[in-house]
Tab-separated table of C-alpha atoms and ligand atoms in Angstrom:
chain	number	residue	atom	x	y	z
A	241	UNK	CA	0.000	0.000	0.000
A	242	UNK	CA	2.280	2.789	1.264
A	243	UNK	CA	5.971	2.388	1.723
A	244	UNK	CA	8.221	5.156	2.948
A	245	UNK	CA	11.811	4.206	2.277
A	246	UNK	CA	14.507	5.873	4.343
A	247	UNK	CA	13.527	9.443	3.668
A	248	UNK	CA	15.370	12.508	4.883
A	249	UNK	CA	13.549	15.847	4.952
A	250	UNK	CA	15.187	19.258	5.234
A	251	UNK	CA	13.967	22.816	5.255
A	252	UNK	CA	16.445	24.953	3.301
A	253	UNK	CA	19.981	24.365	4.465
A	254	UNK	CA	18.996	23.603	8.052
A	255	UNK	CA	19.894	20.223	9.532
A	256	UNK	CA	17.366	17.507	8.595
A	257	UNK	CA	14.120	17.508	10.596
A	258	UNK	CA	13.524	13.888	9.634
A	259	UNK	CA	16.296	11.360	9.032
A	260	UNK	CA	16.278	7.884	7.560
A	261	UNK	CA	12.565	7.454	8.194
A	262	UNK	CA	10.885	4.264	6.990
A	263	UNK	CA	7.316	3.029	7.322
A	264	UNK	CA	5.232	0.291	5.760
A	265	UNK	CA	1.463	0.212	6.007
A	266	UNK	CA	-0.701	-2.457	4.418
A	267	UNK	CA	-4.410	-2.636	3.661
A	268	UNK	CA	-6.511	-2.591	6.787
A	269	UNK	CA	-3.574	-1.736	9.041
A	270	UNK	CA	-3.035	1.225	11.311
A	271	UNK	CA	0.488	2.484	11.897
A	272	UNK	CA	0.836	5.059	14.652
A	273	UNK	CA	3.611	7.627	14.775
A	274	UNK	CA	4.189	8.811	18.315
A	275	UNK	CA	6.476	11.562	19.500
A	276	UNK	CA	6.704	14.865	21.303
A	277	UNK	CA	6.048	18.258	19.748
A	278	UNK	CA	8.563	19.089	17.026
A	279	UNK	CA	9.726	15.490	16.582
A	280	UNK	CA	8.673	15.492	12.910
A	281	UNK	CA	5.305	13.721	12.904
A	282	UNK	CA	3.429	16.204	10.729
A	283	UNK	CA	6.455	16.424	8.457
A	284	UNK	CA	6.007	12.720	7.616
A	285	UNK	CA	2.396	13.259	6.531
A	286	UNK	CA	3.190	16.384	4.584
A	287	UNK	CA	5.986	14.580	2.787
A	288	UNK	CA	3.556	11.803	1.823
A	289	UNK	CA	1.035	14.343	0.577
A	290	UNK	CA	3.678	16.230	-1.378
A	291	UNK	CA	3.017	19.493	0.425
A	292	UNK	CA	5.914	20.294	2.694
A	293	UNK	CA	5.669	23.971	3.623
A	294	UNK	CA	8.189	26.620	2.560
A	295	UNK	CA	11.454	25.255	1.242
A	296	UNK	CA	10.912	21.811	2.726
A	297	UNK	CA	11.936	18.900	0.533
A	298	UNK	CA	12.704	15.188	0.606
A	299	UNK	CA	16.456	14.984	0.004
A	300	UNK	CA	16.898	11.220	0.231
A	301	UNK	CA	14.824	8.073	-0.051
A	302	UNK	CA	11.485	7.427	-1.728
A	303	UNK	CA	7.765	7.216	-0.992
A	304	UNK	CA	5.825	4.520	-2.838
A	305	UNK	CA	2.032	4.323	-3.024
A	306	UNK	CA	0.908	1.049	-4.596
A	307	UNK	CA	4.352	0.670	-6.077
A	308	UNK	CA	4.461	4.132	-7.646
A	309	UNK	CA	6.727	6.917	-6.391
A	310	UNK	CA	4.784	9.880	-5.030
A	311	UNK	CA	7.832	12.130	-5.241
A	312	UNK	CA	7.628	12.482	-8.994
A	313	UNK	CA	3.905	13.197	-9.370
A	314	UNK	CA	2.831	16.423	-11.029
A	315	UNK	CA	0.017	18.711	-9.898
A	316	UNK	CA	-2.651	17.032	-11.994
A	317	UNK	CA	-1.684	13.543	-10.822
A	318	UNK	CA	-1.838	14.764	-7.234
A	319	UNK	CA	-5.230	16.326	-7.770
A	320	UNK	CA	-6.578	12.956	-8.888
A	321	UNK	CA	-5.072	11.122	-5.924
A	322	UNK	CA	-5.910	13.464	-3.053
A	323	UNK	CA	-9.345	13.018	-1.537
A	324	UNK	CA	-10.147	9.911	-3.514
A	325	UNK	CA	-7.189	7.557	-2.982
A	326	UNK	CA	-5.422	9.287	-0.110
A	327	UNK	CA	-7.229	11.535	2.317
A	328	UNK	CA	-6.629	13.406	5.546
A	329	UNK	CA	-8.336	13.816	8.874
A	330	UNK	CA	-7.140	16.946	10.634
A	331	UNK	CA	-6.783	17.855	14.272
A	332	UNK	CA	-9.664	20.293	14.098
A	333	UNK	CA	-11.903	19.811	11.098
A	334	UNK	CA	-13.867	22.873	12.160
A	335	UNK	CA	-10.892	25.116	11.571
A	336	UNK	CA	-10.548	23.737	8.045
A	337	UNK	CA	-14.118	24.678	7.140
A	338	UNK	CA	-15.345	28.016	5.904
A	339	UNK	CA	-17.239	29.614	8.831
A	340	UNK	CA	-19.555	31.604	6.564
A	341	UNK	CA	-21.027	28.672	4.624
A	342	UNK	CA	-23.197	25.795	5.724
A	343	UNK	CA	-21.687	22.363	6.275
A	344	UNK	CA	-23.906	20.972	3.530
A	345	UNK	CA	-22.799	23.498	0.915
A	346	UNK	CA	-19.170	22.687	1.673
A	347	UNK	CA	-19.689	18.946	1.685
A	348	UNK	CA	-21.540	19.040	-1.640
A	349	UNK	CA	-18.838	21.226	-3.178
A	350	UNK	CA	-16.116	18.885	-1.930
A	351	UNK	CA	-17.835	15.858	-3.458
A	352	UNK	CA	-18.444	17.600	-6.762
A	353	UNK	CA	-14.832	18.773	-6.955
A	354	UNK	CA	-13.730	15.126	-6.840
A	355	UNK	CA	-16.429	13.475	-8.946
A	356	UNK	CA	-18.841	13.972	-11.784
A	357	UNK	CA	-21.900	13.840	-9.515
A	358	UNK	CA	-24.779	16.289	-9.904
A	359	UNK	CA	-25.734	18.592	-7.072
A	360	UNK	CA	-28.573	16.312	-5.973
A	361	UNK	CA	-26.471	13.176	-6.138
A	362	UNK	CA	-23.727	14.916	-4.144
A	363	UNK	CA	-26.319	15.950	-1.568
A	364	UNK	CA	-27.535	12.376	-1.243
A	365	UNK	CA	-24.004	11.154	-0.831
A	366	UNK	CA	-23.276	13.799	1.827
A	367	UNK	CA	-26.327	12.733	3.839
A	368	UNK	CA	-25.368	9.103	3.503
A	369	UNK	CA	-21.811	9.790	4.718
A	370	UNK	CA	-23.033	11.900	7.642
A	371	UNK	CA	-25.312	9.110	8.826
A	372	UNK	CA	-22.545	6.560	8.377
A	373	UNK	CA	-20.490	8.380	11.045
A	374	UNK	CA	-23.573	8.242	13.319
A	375	UNK	CA	-24.326	11.937	13.234
A	376	UNK	CA	-27.892	12.324	14.444
A	377	UNK	CA	-30.181	14.294	12.129
A	378	UNK	CA	-27.901	14.659	9.087
A	379	UNK	CA	-30.406	17.047	7.443
A	380	UNK	CA	-29.973	19.489	10.283
A	381	UNK	CA	-26.175	19.085	10.247
A	382	UNK	CA	-26.187	19.946	6.529
A	383	UNK	CA	-28.027	23.203	7.195
A	384	UNK	CA	-25.788	24.157	10.122
A	385	UNK	CA	-22.779	26.433	10.047
A	386	UNK	CA	-19.593	24.924	11.448
A	387	UNK	CA	-19.776	27.055	14.625
A	388	UNK	CA	-23.245	25.674	15.380
A	389	UNK	CA	-21.839	22.174	15.813
A	390	UNK	CA	-19.856	20.820	18.739
A	391	UNK	CA	-16.175	19.982	18.260
A	392	UNK	CA	-17.003	16.282	18.235
A	393	UNK	CA	-19.708	16.760	15.596
A	394	UNK	CA	-17.359	18.803	13.399
A	395	UNK	CA	-14.751	16.089	13.719
A	396	UNK	CA	-17.325	13.514	12.590
A	397	UNK	CA	-18.096	15.713	9.583
A	398	UNK	CA	-14.352	15.773	8.854
A	399	UNK	CA	-14.194	11.983	9.054
A	400	UNK	CA	-17.293	11.666	6.842
A	401	UNK	CA	-15.650	13.895	4.216
A	402	UNK	CA	-12.333	12.070	4.395
A	403	UNK	CA	-14.120	8.750	3.844
A	404	UNK	CA	-16.497	9.917	1.112
A	405	UNK	CA	-14.544	8.266	-1.713
A	406	UNK	CA	-13.416	5.211	0.228
A	407	UNK	CA	-9.778	6.199	0.089
A	408	UNK	CA	-7.201	3.454	0.293
A	409	UNK	CA	-5.038	5.442	2.654
A	410	UNK	CA	-6.103	7.706	5.508
A	411	UNK	CA	-3.704	10.146	7.120
A	412	UNK	CA	-4.876	11.348	10.525
A	413	UNK	CA	-2.885	14.072	12.263
A	414	UNK	CA	-3.842	14.285	15.958
A	415	UNK	CA	-7.493	13.584	15.057
A	416	UNK	CA	-8.730	13.691	18.634
A	417	UNK	CA	-6.427	16.101	20.476
A	418	UNK	CA	-8.778	19.061	20.188
A	419	UNK	CA	-11.607	17.153	21.878
A	420	UNK	CA	-12.571	16.447	25.469
A	421	UNK	CA	-11.881	12.956	26.781
A	422	UNK	CA	-15.403	11.567	26.366
A	423	UNK	CA	-15.701	12.824	22.806
A	424	UNK	CA	-12.193	11.524	22.074
A	425	UNK	CA	-13.313	8.042	23.042
A	426	UNK	CA	-16.378	8.285	20.774
A	427	UNK	CA	-14.354	9.533	17.818
A	428	UNK	CA	-11.744	6.825	18.318
A	429	UNK	CA	-14.467	4.179	18.359
A	430	UNK	CA	-15.931	5.739	15.225
A	431	UNK	CA	-12.613	5.712	13.379
A	432	UNK	CA	-11.899	2.117	14.365
A	433	UNK	CA	-15.329	1.021	13.191
A	434	UNK	CA	-15.138	2.949	9.958
A	435	UNK	CA	-11.709	1.651	9.202
A	436	UNK	CA	-12.860	-1.934	9.671
A	437	UNK	CA	-15.695	-1.385	7.214
A	438	UNK	CA	-13.607	0.291	4.540
A	439	UNK	CA	-10.455	-1.812	4.910
A	440	UNK	CA	-8.373	1.313	4.360
A	441	UNK	CA	-4.826	1.669	5.612
A	442	UNK	CA	-4.208	4.425	8.104
A	443	UNK	CA	-1.334	6.443	9.494
A	444	UNK	CA	-2.289	7.849	12.867
A	445	UNK	CA	-0.238	10.663	14.316
A	446	UNK	CA	-0.466	11.292	18.000
A	447	UNK	CA	1.562	12.347	21.019
A	448	UNK	CA	-0.630	9.984	23.038
A	449	UNK	CA	0.944	6.549	23.395
A	450	UNK	CA	-2.208	5.154	25.028
A	451	UNK	CA	-4.242	6.092	21.960
A	452	UNK	CA	-1.621	4.559	19.668
A	453	UNK	CA	-1.649	1.383	21.738
A	454	UNK	CA	-5.420	1.196	21.616
A	455	UNK	CA	-5.798	1.737	17.886
A	456	UNK	CA	-2.752	0.614	15.996
A	457	UNK	CA	-1.045	-2.524	14.726
A	458	UNK	CA	2.392	-0.966	14.502
A	459	UNK	CA	3.970	1.872	16.411
A	460	UNK	CA	6.863	4.117	15.419
A	461	UNK	CA	8.364	6.359	18.094
A	462	UNK	CA	10.043	9.512	16.835
A	463	UNK	CA	12.393	11.780	18.710
A	464	UNK	CA	14.094	14.806	17.173
A	465	UNK	CA	13.421	13.499	13.672
A	466	UNK	CA	14.872	10.058	14.335
A	467	UNK	CA	13.118	6.737	14.852
A	468	UNK	CA	13.960	5.449	18.333
A	469	UNK	CA	11.559	2.500	18.301
A	470	UNK	CA	9.549	0.749	15.620
A	471	UNK	CA	7.648	-2.504	15.667
A	472	UNK	CA	4.381	-4.262	16.315
A	473	UNK	CA	2.182	-2.730	18.968
A	474	UNK	CA	2.825	-5.579	21.409
A	475	UNK	CA	6.535	-5.461	20.832
A	476	UNK	CA	6.714	-1.744	21.568
A	477	UNK	CA	4.573	-2.085	24.678
A	478	UNK	CA	6.356	-5.124	26.087
A	479	UNK	CA	9.904	-4.748	24.914
A	480	UNK	CA	10.668	-1.164	23.931
A	481	UNK	CA	14.287	-0.700	22.991
A	482	UNK	CA	14.908	2.937	23.728
A	483	UNK	CA	14.921	4.554	27.135
A	484	UNK	CA	12.794	7.277	25.593
A	485	UNK	CA	9.927	4.864	24.832
A	486	UNK	CA	10.272	3.306	28.280
A	487	UNK	CA	9.811	6.754	29.795
A	488	UNK	CA	6.787	7.405	27.610
A	489	UNK	CA	5.272	4.113	28.742
A	490	UNK	CA	5.976	4.876	32.370
A	491	UNK	CA	4.206	8.207	31.956
A	492	UNK	CA	0.957	6.643	30.735
A	493	UNK	CA	-1.431	7.024	33.671
A	494	UNK	CA	-2.702	3.946	35.404
A	495	UNK	CA	-6.468	3.655	35.475
A	496	UNK	CA	-7.878	1.943	38.589
A	497	UNK	CA	-4.603	0.186	39.197
A	498	UNK	CA	-4.404	-1.206	35.647
A	499	UNK	CA	-2.288	0.585	33.119
A	500	UNK	CA	-4.288	2.002	30.246
A	501	UNK	CA	-1.992	0.488	27.606
B	169	ATP	N1	8.023	25.573	7.310
B	169	ATP	C1	9.043	25.172	8.079
B	169	ATP	N2	10.262	25.719	7.966
B	169	ATP	C2	11.296	25.321	8.746
B	169	ATP	N3	11.197	24.361	9.679
B	169	ATP	C3	10.011	23.774	9.851
B	169	ATP	C4	8.852	24.131	9.069
B	169	ATP	N4	7.811	23.375	9.469
B	169	ATP	C5	8.277	22.572	10.461
B	169	ATP	N5	9.591	22.800	10.688
B	169	ATP	C6	10.449	22.106	11.673
B	169	ATP	O1	10.354	20.707	11.515
B	169	ATP	C7	10.425	20.056	12.783
B	169	ATP	C8	9.313	19.044	12.869
B	169	ATP	O2	8.049	19.715	12.849
B	169	ATP	P1	6.671	18.918	12.792
B	169	ATP	O3	5.599	19.910	12.554
B	169	ATP	O4	6.802	17.801	11.839
B	169	ATP	O5	6.571	18.349	14.276
B	169	ATP	P2	5.399	17.559	14.980
B	169	ATP	O6	5.999	16.316	15.535
B	169	ATP	O7	4.242	17.418	14.079
B	169	ATP	O8	5.035	18.509	16.206
B	169	ATP	P3	3.600	18.807	16.907
B	169	ATP	O9	3.341	17.646	17.817
B	169	ATP	O10	3.849	20.062	17.658
B	169	ATP	O11	2.574	18.961	15.829
B	169	ATP	C9	10.373	21.145	13.832
B	169	ATP	O12	11.667	21.310	14.346
B	169	ATP	C10	9.936	22.363	13.085
B	169	ATP	O13	10.553	23.509	13.629
B	170	MG	MG1	2.282	18.101	14.121
């Protein structure tokens, strides 16, 4: 599905912010990238999507999606891939939406931009997607402005949009960090469910090792742009190699005497 092969990313002439980074994610799998702020997590996703900000660039290695290098795609090829084959779930989907237009208008426009559907067909599809993420009263959600929805509802809208074209690969950057704990749990359940149904592959970025442990098959721990641990979920939880990961594990709060991971 997606294979990142030993990439190095630099901004201008600064030292690399990501070094020798590799990742393999197969159909139906979730790979979590865990690490503190500034460790390079978002950089990985932006490199995959071909939109590193400023003068950021991949200086070494390759990124293969279904065997094809993403590094050599042109604008038009990217346009065809984004949204339909590869899509993103952001930290705060509300912030990505236009505050002055209804959710429905934006959803319909998004669907039409990526397909040949008519306005009515796109509307039907929007409603269908909104109910598939268990949003109550999709009709009302469509008419609402983003600020009229709760953070959790907006995040469900974001997930519904990201899944609209059954993408093969989902990139989720801190998808639950902007939410309160209860809503986080609901959204996590939603994503797990949805992922099972669609059989998509997913890269989950989080600073929360407990979340990574709960959701993912593989975990990669990043520190200062370098991989300090990488392996199956159980391996990382039971036999972490680096002292850094051990500290992260020790910091996960125990719930009622039992550790949460
Ligand atoms: N446009 C840019 N120009 C120069 N350096 C940048 C740019 N964007 C990010 N960086 C640097 O790249 C490094 C990794 O940043 P990145 O955003 O990938 O971290 P992160 O792990 O996602 O952090 P957070 O958890 O805070 O989101 C940081 O040192 C950051 O300063
Ligand atoms: Mg980030």
